[in-house]
Coordinates of C-alpha atoms in Angstrom, one line a residue:
Chain A
M1 CA 0.0 0.0 0.0
E2 CA 1.2 3.4 -0.9
S3 CA 2.1 5.8 2.0
C4 CA -0.5 8.5 2.7
G5 CA 0.5 11.5 4.7
G6 CA -3.0 13.2 4.9
E7 CA -6.3 12.5 6.7
L8 CA -8.0 9.1 6.5
P9 CA -10.8 10.0 4.0
A10 CA -8.3 11.6 1.7
C11 CA -6.0 8.6 2.0
L12 CA -8.9 6.3 1.3
G13 CA -9.9 8.3 -1.8
S14 CA -6.4 8.4 -3.1
Y15 CA -6.0 4.7 -2.6
T16 CA -9.3 3.8 -4.3
A17 CA -8.4 6.0 -7.3
S18 CA -5.0 4.5 -7.7
W19 CA -6.5 1.0 -7.4
L20 CA -9.1 1.8 -10.1
L21 CA -6.4 3.2 -12.3
R22 CA -4.3 0.0 -11.9
Q23 CA -7.3 -2.1 -12.6
M24 CA -8.2 -0.1 -15.7
K25 CA -4.7 -0.4 -16.9
K26 CA -4.9 -4.1 -16.5
L27 CA -8.2 -4.3 -18.2
M28 CA -7.3 -2.2 -21.1
S29 CA -4.0 -3.9 -21.7
I30 CA -3.5 -6.2 -24.6
D31 CA -1.7 -9.5 -24.3
W32 CA 0.0 -9.5 -27.6
F33 CA 0.7 -13.3 -27.6
T34 CA -3.0 -13.8 -27.0
F35 CA -3.8 -11.3 -29.6
V36 CA -1.8 -13.1 -32.3
A37 CA -3.0 -16.5 -31.1
Q38 CA -6.6 -15.4 -31.3
I39 CA -6.1 -14.2 -34.9
V40 CA -4.7 -17.5 -35.8
N41 CA -7.4 -19.3 -33.9
F42 CA -10.1 -17.3 -35.6
L43 CA -8.6 -18.0 -39.1
I44 CA -8.4 -21.7 -38.3
L45 CA -12.0 -21.6 -37.1
V46 CA -13.1 -19.9 -40.3
G47 CA -11.4 -22.6 -42.3
L48 CA -12.8 -25.4 -40.2
L49 CA -16.3 -24.1 -40.2
R50 CA -16.1 -23.5 -43.9
Y51 CA -15.2 -27.1 -44.4
F52 CA -17.5 -28.6 -41.7
L53 CA -20.4 -26.3 -41.6
Y54 CA -21.1 -23.7 -44.3
G55 CA -20.0 -25.9 -47.3
P56 CA -22.1 -29.0 -46.5
I57 CA -25.1 -27.0 -45.3
V58 CA -25.1 -24.6 -48.3
R59 CA -24.6 -27.5 -50.7
T60 CA -27.4 -29.5 -49.1
M61 CA -29.7 -26.5 -49.1
Q62 CA -28.9 -25.8 -52.8
E63 CA -29.4 -29.5 -53.6
R64 CA -32.8 -29.4 -51.9
E65 CA -33.7 -26.2 -53.5
G66 CA -32.7 -27.6 -56.9
R67 CA -34.8 -30.7 -56.2
V68 CA -37.7 -28.6 -55.0
T69 CA -37.4 -26.4 -58.0
Q70 CA -37.2 -29.4 -60.2
K71 CA -40.3 -30.9 -58.5
L72 CA -42.1 -27.6 -58.8
S73 CA -41.2 -27.3 -62.5
D74 CA -42.2 -30.9 -63.0
A75 CA -45.4 -30.3 -61.1
E76 CA -46.0 -27.2 -63.2
A77 CA -45.4 -29.2 -66.3
V78 CA -47.7 -31.9 -65.1
Q79 CA -50.3 -29.3 -64.2
A80 CA -49.9 -27.6 -67.6
D81 CA -50.2 -31.0 -69.2
A82 CA -53.2 -31.9 -67.1
E83 CA -54.8 -28.5 -67.9
Q84 CA -54.2 -29.1 -71.6
K85 CA -55.7 -32.6 -71.3
R86 CA -58.6 -31.2 -69.4
K87 CA -59.3 -28.6 -72.1
Q88 CA -58.9 -31.3 -74.7
L89 CA -61.2 -33.6 -72.9
E90 CA -63.7 -30.8 -72.4
A91 CA -63.6 -30.0 -76.1
E92 CA -64.0 -33.7 -76.9
M93 CA -66.9 -34.0 -74.4
Q94 CA -68.5 -30.9 -76.0
A95 CA -68.0 -32.4 -79.5
I96 CA -69.4 -35.7 -78.3
E97 CA -72.4 -34.0 -76.7
Q98 CA -73.0 -32.0 -79.9
Q99 CA -72.6 -35.2 -81.9
R100 CA -74.9 -37.0 -79.5
D101 CA -77.5 -34.2 -79.7
S102 CA -77.3 -34.1 -83.5
L103 CA -77.5 -37.9 -83.7
L104 CA -80.4 -37.9 -81.3
E105 CA -82.1 -35.2 -83.3
Q106 CA -81.3 -37.1 -86.5
A107 CA -82.6 -40.3 -84.9
V108 CA -85.8 -38.5 -83.8
Q109 CA -86.3 -37.1 -87.3
E110 CA -85.5 -40.5 -88.9
A111 CA -87.8 -42.2 -86.4
D112 CA -90.5 -39.7 -87.1
A113 CA -90.0 -40.1 -90.8
E114 CA -90.0 -43.9 -90.4
R115 CA -93.1 -43.7 -88.3
Q116 CA -94.8 -41.5 -90.9
R117 CA -93.6 -43.8 -93.6
L118 CA -94.9 -46.9 -91.7
V119 CA -98.2 -45.1 -91.1
R120 CA -98.4 -44.2 -94.7
D121 CA -97.4 -47.7 -95.8
A122 CA -99.9 -49.2 -93.4
R123 CA -102.6 -46.9 -94.7
N124 CA -101.6 -47.6 -98.3
E125 CA -101.6 -51.3 -97.5
V126 CA -104.9 -51.1 -95.8
E127 CA -106.3 -49.1 -98.7
S128 CA -104.7 -51.5 -101.2
R129 CA -106.1 -54.5 -99.3
R130 CA -109.4 -52.8 -99.0
Q131 CA -109.4 -52.2 -102.8
Q132 CA -108.2 -55.7 -103.4
W133 CA -110.9 -57.0 -101.1
N134 CA -113.5 -54.8 -102.8
Q135 CA -112.3 -56.0 -106.2
A136 CA -112.3 -59.6 -105.0
F137 CA -115.7 -59.1 -103.5
E138 CA -117.0 -57.5 -106.7
R139 CA -115.3 -60.2 -108.8
E140 CA -116.8 -62.9 -106.6
Q141 CA -120.1 -61.1 -106.8
R142 CA -119.8 -61.0 -110.5
D143 CA -118.6 -64.5 -110.7
L144 CA -121.5 -65.6 -108.5
V145 CA -124.0 -63.7 -110.6
S146 CA -122.5 -65.0 -113.8
A147 CA -122.2 -68.5 -112.4
T148 CA -125.8 -68.3 -111.3
Q149 CA -126.8 -66.9 -114.7
R150 CA -124.8 -69.6 -116.4
Q151 CA -126.3 -72.2 -114.2
I152 CA -129.7 -70.9 -115.0
Q153 CA -128.9 -70.8 -118.6
I154 CA -127.5 -74.3 -118.6
I155 CA -130.5 -75.5 -116.7
S156 CA -132.7 -73.6 -119.2
L157 CA -130.7 -75.1 -122.1
Q158 CA -130.8 -78.5 -120.6
A159 CA -134.5 -78.0 -120.1
A160 CA -134.9 -76.9 -123.7
H161 CA -132.6 -79.7 -124.9
H162 CA -134.6 -82.1 -122.9
T163 CA -137.9 -80.6 -124.1
I164 CA -136.8 -80.5 -127.7
S165 CA -135.4 -84.0 -127.6
R166 CA -138.7 -85.2 -126.0
L167 CA -140.6 -83.3 -128.6
S168 CA -138.6 -84.5 -131.6
D169 CA -140.3 -87.3 -133.4
T170 CA -140.5 -88.6 -137.0
D171 CA -142.8 -85.9 -138.1
L172 CA -140.6 -83.1 -136.8
Q173 CA -137.6 -84.9 -138.4
S174 CA -139.6 -85.1 -141.7
Q175 CA -140.3 -81.4 -141.4
I176 CA -136.7 -80.7 -140.9
C177 CA -135.8 -83.0 -143.8
R178 CA -138.2 -81.0 -146.0
V179 CA -136.5 -77.7 -144.9
L180 CA -133.1 -79.1 -145.7
I181 CA -134.4 -80.3 -149.1
R182 CA -135.6 -76.8 -149.8
Q183 CA -132.3 -75.3 -148.8
L184 CA -130.5 -77.7 -151.1
Q185 CA -132.8 -76.8 -153.9
S186 CA -132.3 -73.2 -153.3
L187 CA -128.5 -73.3 -153.4
D188 CA -127.0 -70.9 -155.9
E189 CA -124.8 -72.1 -158.7
S190 CA -121.4 -71.2 -157.2
A191 CA -122.2 -73.1 -154.0
R192 CA -123.5 -76.1 -155.9
K193 CA -120.3 -76.2 -158.0
E194 CA -118.2 -76.0 -154.9
V195 CA -120.2 -78.9 -153.3
Q196 CA -119.7 -80.9 -156.5
M197 CA -116.0 -80.4 -156.3
Q198 CA -116.0 -81.5 -152.7
L199 CA -118.0 -84.5 -153.6
E200 CA -115.7 -85.5 -156.3
E201 CA -112.8 -85.4 -153.8
A202 CA -114.9 -87.5 -151.4
Q203 CA -115.7 -90.0 -154.1
G204 CA -119.4 -89.1 -154.1
I205 CA -120.1 -90.2 -150.6
V206 CA -122.7 -88.1 -148.9
L207 CA -123.3 -88.7 -145.2
V208 CA -126.7 -87.9 -143.8
R209 CA -126.9 -88.0 -139.9
S210 CA -130.1 -87.8 -138.0
T211 CA -131.2 -88.2 -134.4
K212 CA -133.8 -90.8 -135.4
Q213 CA -134.2 -93.3 -138.2
L214 CA -135.6 -91.3 -141.3
G215 CA -138.6 -92.7 -143.0
E216 CA -138.2 -94.5 -146.3
E217 CA -140.0 -91.7 -148.1
D218 CA -137.8 -89.1 -146.6
R219 CA -134.8 -91.2 -147.5
Q220 CA -135.7 -91.5 -151.1
L221 CA -136.7 -87.9 -151.4
L222 CA -133.5 -86.8 -149.9
T223 CA -131.4 -89.2 -152.0
S224 CA -133.1 -88.0 -155.2
T225 CA -132.7 -84.3 -154.3
I226 CA -129.0 -84.8 -153.6
S227 CA -128.5 -86.6 -156.8
Q228 CA -130.4 -83.9 -158.7
T229 CA -128.6 -81.1 -157.0
F230 CA -125.0 -82.3 -157.0
Q231 CA -124.1 -85.4 -158.9
Q232 CA -125.8 -88.3 -160.3
G233 CA -125.2 -91.5 -158.6
S234 CA -124.0 -90.1 -155.3
D235 CA -123.5 -92.6 -152.6
V236 CA -125.9 -91.3 -149.9
R237 CA -125.4 -93.0 -146.5
F238 CA -127.7 -92.5 -143.5
K239 CA -126.5 -92.6 -139.9
I240 CA -128.1 -92.0 -136.5
D241 CA -126.5 -89.4 -134.3
E242 CA -128.3 -88.5 -131.0
S243 CA -125.9 -85.7 -130.2
L244 CA -127.8 -83.6 -132.8
V245 CA -130.6 -83.5 -130.2
C246 CA -133.2 -82.9 -132.9
G247 CA -132.5 -82.4 -136.6
L248 CA -130.4 -83.4 -139.6
E249 CA -126.9 -82.9 -141.0
I250 CA -125.8 -83.5 -144.6
E251 CA -122.0 -83.8 -145.2
A252 CA -120.7 -83.8 -148.7
G253 CA -116.9 -83.7 -148.6
G254 CA -116.0 -80.6 -146.7
Y255 CA -119.4 -79.1 -147.2
S256 CA -122.0 -79.4 -144.4
L257 CA -125.6 -78.5 -144.5
R258 CA -127.6 -79.0 -141.4
W259 CA -130.4 -78.0 -139.3
N260 CA -130.5 -79.3 -135.7
A261 CA -131.3 -78.2 -132.2
A262 CA -127.8 -79.0 -131.0
D263 CA -126.2 -76.3 -133.0
T264 CA -128.8 -73.8 -132.0
L265 CA -128.4 -74.7 -128.3
N266 CA -124.6 -74.6 -128.6
Q267 CA -124.8 -71.2 -130.2
L268 CA -127.1 -70.1 -127.4
E269 CA -124.8 -71.5 -124.8
A270 CA -121.7 -69.9 -126.5
S271 CA -123.4 -66.6 -126.5
V272 CA -124.5 -67.0 -122.9
V273 CA -120.9 -67.9 -121.7
Chain B
M1 CA -7.3 -7.4 -8.8
S2 CA -6.8 -9.8 -6.0
G3 CA -8.9 -12.9 -5.9
V4 CA -11.2 -12.0 -8.8
Q5 CA -10.2 -12.3 -12.4
I6 CA -12.3 -10.1 -14.6
T7 CA -10.6 -11.0 -17.9
A8 CA -9.4 -14.4 -18.8
D9 CA -6.1 -13.0 -20.0
Q10 CA -5.1 -12.7 -16.4
W11 CA -5.8 -16.3 -15.7
V12 CA -2.5 -17.8 -16.7
I13 CA -2.5 -21.6 -17.0
W14 CA 0.9 -22.2 -18.4
Q15 CA 3.9 -20.0 -19.1
S16 CA 7.0 -20.8 -21.0
E17 CA 10.1 -20.4 -19.0
T18 CA 12.3 -19.8 -22.0
W19 CA 10.0 -17.1 -23.5
P20 CA 8.0 -15.6 -20.6
M21 CA 5.8 -13.9 -23.2
V22 CA 4.5 -17.2 -24.4
R23 CA 1.8 -18.1 -21.9
I24 CA -1.3 -20.0 -22.2
N25 CA -4.1 -18.2 -20.5
A26 CA -7.7 -19.0 -20.0
T27 CA -8.8 -16.9 -23.0
L28 CA -6.9 -19.2 -25.3
V29 CA -8.1 -22.4 -23.5
F30 CA -11.7 -21.2 -23.6
T31 CA -11.3 -20.2 -27.2
W32 CA -10.0 -23.7 -28.1
G33 CA -12.9 -25.2 -26.2
L34 CA -15.3 -23.0 -28.2
M35 CA -13.6 -24.0 -31.4
L36 CA -13.9 -27.6 -30.4
I37 CA -17.6 -27.3 -29.6
L38 CA -18.3 -25.5 -32.9
V39 CA -16.3 -27.8 -35.1
V40 CA -17.3 -31.1 -33.5
G41 CA -20.9 -29.9 -33.3
S42 CA -20.8 -29.0 -37.0
W43 CA -19.1 -32.2 -37.9
L44 CA -21.6 -34.3 -35.9
V45 CA -24.5 -32.6 -37.6
T46 CA -23.2 -32.3 -41.1
R47 CA -21.8 -35.8 -41.5
R48 CA -25.3 -37.1 -42.1
L49 CA -26.9 -34.4 -44.0
T50 CA -30.0 -35.1 -46.0
S51 CA -31.5 -33.0 -48.8
D52 CA -35.0 -34.5 -48.2
T53 CA -37.8 -32.2 -47.0
A54 CA -37.9 -34.0 -43.6
I55 CA -34.6 -33.2 -41.8
P56 CA -33.2 -33.9 -38.3
R57 CA -33.7 -31.1 -35.8
W58 CA -30.0 -30.3 -35.4
Q59 CA -29.6 -30.0 -39.2
N60 CA -32.7 -27.8 -39.1
L61 CA -31.1 -25.6 -36.5
L62 CA -27.9 -25.2 -38.5
E63 CA -29.8 -24.6 -41.7
V64 CA -31.9 -21.9 -40.0
L65 CA -28.7 -20.3 -38.7
V66 CA -26.9 -20.4 -42.0
T67 CA -30.0 -19.3 -43.9
G68 CA -30.5 -16.4 -41.5
M69 CA -26.8 -15.3 -41.8
R70 CA -27.0 -15.6 -45.6
D71 CA -30.1 -13.5 -45.7
Q72 CA -28.6 -10.9 -43.4
I73 CA -25.4 -10.7 -45.5
R74 CA -27.5 -10.4 -48.7
E75 CA -29.7 -7.7 -47.1
V76 CA -26.7 -5.7 -46.0
S77 CA -24.4 -6.1 -49.0
H78 CA -27.0 -6.7 -51.8
Q79 CA -24.5 -9.3 -53.1
D80 CA -24.3 -13.0 -53.2
P81 CA -23.4 -14.1 -49.6
G82 CA -21.3 -17.1 -50.7
V83 CA -17.9 -15.4 -50.4
Y84 CA -18.6 -13.5 -47.2
L85 CA -20.5 -16.2 -45.3
P86 CA -17.5 -18.1 -43.8
F87 CA -15.9 -15.0 -42.4
V88 CA -18.9 -13.0 -41.3
G89 CA -20.7 -16.2 -40.2
T90 CA -17.8 -17.4 -38.1
L91 CA -17.5 -13.9 -36.5
F92 CA -21.2 -14.2 -35.4
L93 CA -21.1 -17.8 -34.3
F94 CA -17.8 -17.4 -32.4
I95 CA -19.0 -14.3 -30.5
A96 CA -22.5 -15.6 -30.0
V97 CA -21.4 -19.0 -28.6
A98 CA -18.7 -17.4 -26.6
N99 CA -21.2 -15.0 -25.0
L100 CA -24.0 -17.6 -24.6
L101 CA -21.6 -19.9 -22.6
A102 CA -21.3 -17.2 -20.0
I103 CA -24.1 -19.0 -18.1
V104 CA -21.7 -21.9 -17.5
P105 CA -20.2 -21.5 -14.0
G106 CA -16.4 -20.8 -14.0
Y107 CA -16.5 -19.8 -17.6
I108 CA -15.2 -16.4 -18.6
P109 CA -16.0 -15.3 -22.2
P110 CA -13.0 -14.8 -24.4
T111 CA -14.8 -11.9 -25.8
G112 CA -14.4 -10.2 -22.4
S113 CA -10.7 -10.0 -23.3
L114 CA -9.5 -7.0 -25.2
S115 CA -6.8 -9.2 -26.8
T116 CA -9.6 -11.3 -28.4
T117 CA -11.8 -8.5 -29.5
A118 CA -8.8 -6.6 -30.8
A119 CA -7.8 -9.7 -32.7
L120 CA -11.3 -10.0 -34.2
A121 CA -11.4 -6.4 -35.1
T122 CA -8.0 -6.7 -36.7
C123 CA -9.2 -9.6 -38.7
V124 CA -12.1 -7.3 -39.9
F125 CA -9.6 -4.5 -40.5
V126 CA -7.5 -6.8 -42.7
A127 CA -10.5 -8.5 -44.4
V128 CA -12.1 -5.3 -45.6
P129 CA -9.3 -4.3 -47.9
I130 CA -8.8 -7.9 -49.0
F131 CA -12.5 -8.2 -50.1
G132 CA -12.4 -4.7 -51.5
I133 CA -9.3 -5.3 -53.6
A134 CA -10.6 -8.7 -54.7
S135 CA -13.8 -7.0 -55.7
Q136 CA -12.7 -3.8 -57.4
G137 CA -9.0 -4.1 -57.7
F138 CA -6.2 -2.4 -55.9
G139 CA -6.6 1.0 -57.5
G140 CA -10.4 0.9 -57.3
Y141 CA -10.2 0.1 -53.6
L142 CA -7.7 2.9 -52.9
K143 CA -9.7 5.4 -54.8
Q144 CA -12.5 5.3 -52.2
Y145 CA -10.1 6.9 -49.7
V146 CA -10.0 10.0 -51.8
R147 CA -13.7 10.3 -52.2
P148 CA -15.5 12.6 -52.4
T149 CA -12.3 14.7 -52.4
P150 CA -8.6 14.0 -51.8
L151 CA -9.0 16.2 -48.7
M152 CA -11.0 13.5 -47.1
L153 CA -8.1 11.0 -47.2
P154 CA -6.8 11.6 -43.7
F155 CA -10.3 11.5 -42.3
N156 CA -11.0 8.3 -44.2
V157 CA -7.9 6.7 -42.9
I158 CA -8.7 7.9 -39.3
G159 CA -12.2 6.6 -39.8
E160 CA -10.8 3.2 -40.9
L161 CA -8.7 2.9 -37.8
S162 CA -11.2 4.4 -35.4
R163 CA -14.0 2.1 -36.5
T164 CA -11.7 -0.9 -36.0
L165 CA -10.9 0.4 -32.5
A166 CA -14.5 1.0 -31.8
L167 CA -15.3 -2.5 -33.0
A168 CA -12.9 -4.0 -30.5
V169 CA -13.7 -1.8 -27.6
R170 CA -17.5 -2.0 -28.1
L171 CA -17.5 -5.7 -27.8
Y172 CA -14.9 -5.8 -25.1
G173 CA -16.6 -3.1 -23.1
N174 CA -20.0 -4.7 -23.2
M175 CA -18.8 -8.2 -22.3
M176 CA -16.3 -7.0 -19.7
S177 CA -18.8 -4.8 -18.0
G178 CA -21.2 -7.6 -17.8
T179 CA -18.6 -9.8 -16.1
V180 CA -17.5 -7.0 -13.8
I181 CA -21.0 -6.1 -12.8
A182 CA -21.8 -9.7 -12.2
A183 CA -18.6 -10.1 -10.1
I184 CA -19.4 -7.0 -8.1
L185 CA -23.1 -7.9 -7.6
I186 CA -22.2 -11.3 -6.3
G187 CA -20.2 -9.7 -3.6
F188 CA -23.1 -7.5 -2.5
V189 CA -26.3 -9.4 -3.4
P190 CA -25.6 -13.0 -4.0
L191 CA -29.2 -14.0 -4.8
F192 CA -31.5 -13.2 -7.8
I193 CA -29.9 -10.0 -9.0
P194 CA -26.9 -11.8 -10.5
I195 CA -29.2 -14.2 -12.3
L196 CA -31.1 -11.2 -13.8
M197 CA -27.8 -9.7 -14.8
Q198 CA -26.7 -12.9 -16.4
I199 CA -29.9 -13.1 -18.4
L200 CA -29.3 -9.5 -19.4
G201 CA -25.7 -10.4 -20.2
L202 CA -27.0 -13.2 -22.6
L203 CA -29.2 -10.7 -24.4
T204 CA -26.4 -8.2 -24.6
G205 CA -24.0 -10.9 -25.8
M206 CA -26.3 -11.9 -28.6
I207 CA -26.9 -8.3 -29.6
Q208 CA -23.2 -7.7 -29.6
A209 CA -22.5 -10.7 -31.7
Y210 CA -25.1 -9.5 -34.2
I211 CA -23.7 -5.9 -34.1
F212 CA -20.2 -7.1 -34.6
A213 CA -21.0 -9.3 -37.5
V214 CA -23.3 -6.8 -39.2
L215 CA -20.8 -4.0 -38.8
A216 CA -18.1 -6.2 -40.3
M217 CA -20.4 -6.9 -43.2
V218 CA -21.2 -3.2 -43.6
Y219 CA -17.5 -2.4 -43.7
I220 CA -16.8 -5.1 -46.2
A221 CA -19.9 -4.1 -48.3
S222 CA -18.8 -0.5 -48.3
A223 CA -15.4 -1.6 -49.7
T224 CA -16.9 -3.8 -52.3
R225 CA -20.1 -2.1 -53.3
A226 CA -18.5 0.6 -55.5
A227 CA -17.7 -2.1 -58.0
K228 CA -21.2 -3.6 -58.0

């Protein structure tokens, strides 16, 4: 302790001040070895931390940042791709809907047209069938009427045939024979020559067919008339033919002169049919 | 100061007999301890780094720290932080961890030693022209001392020196005062108040680490920005 010649408080103050000064001097002094060592320490620490801390950490963060950036860009690409696909799908959906609507409308129109066509066809068919039915009905009606008429006519003709055949007897046949003789006699020259030519070709055979046996008188009269009219010495042959119903028929070659009910009835029947 | 060592410089652990100047004091020992903690901690965390999105919590802590420092550097310098991160980041981490460990009993922060803070300030003082010359060339760097006029040259030089001194003394003063106050208060009121002062000291320590690193970056940025 430094010597103090004054009073106690003054000595205490002086002592405190000098102690503080010493302490301040100690505190503010620099230990140069420590100073240099600390610089070296710090530089070493910078190098070590650069190697063990900053380098790895920054590299890792950059790597992660790169990966995140890559993922983000990938995600953006995927999102853009998805967005494009979404738009494409929407467009396709819209096109499909439009196509569906148009197809539906077309189908409705076609179905409507088909329905109308079917209705029209059905009506036409109904009309056609109605007409066919009407025509068939009318035809059947006509056929029925005509059949009835024909039946009546046939019945009538059969009745007439029956009646005429029942009525035909020798006298009637003689009368018919006389009529035919008159017709022969009244033949004009050209007809007579033609008959003569026919007779020559038929070798003079004249066939006389009758429904009943002619009387002798009638035979002779007829033979003489034929001989006089056409050719002397004609071979006149008589034959019974009930199909004539009632009457006579003279055939000389291709020439035929006849008067019988069968022809009349046949003509009637032909005209009726 | 008898009995109480306010700075670790005074706590001599080993001294060379041949060269008495060479002595290992607590500042150096604590600094090596800090370095060991920082390096081993970093190695333990970064030996199994993963670039997945799910990461371990310690890697997360380091990534938060590094990202925060990079953002701060980018904000201050408006440049890519890659070149400056090791230097500025190590300044911050060293000072912050040194100050945070003040809660450990028996530990004296190396930043409470003027030798350490002067060494750090000297590193900044040297790093500024290095970064400046690397950025804008020797001539370009020197030109800024004569801006805006050559008359400003002495003031710029004085400013360069004084800000380095201020850098050292600011950190030292803050940390030393915290230690001194804690030491004094323990003598008078051993309960509660020292704890509050310790908490305040932690806050101050973090702020000082931030200030020191940001100021270093500001000085470096001012030396490199002219070229950018």
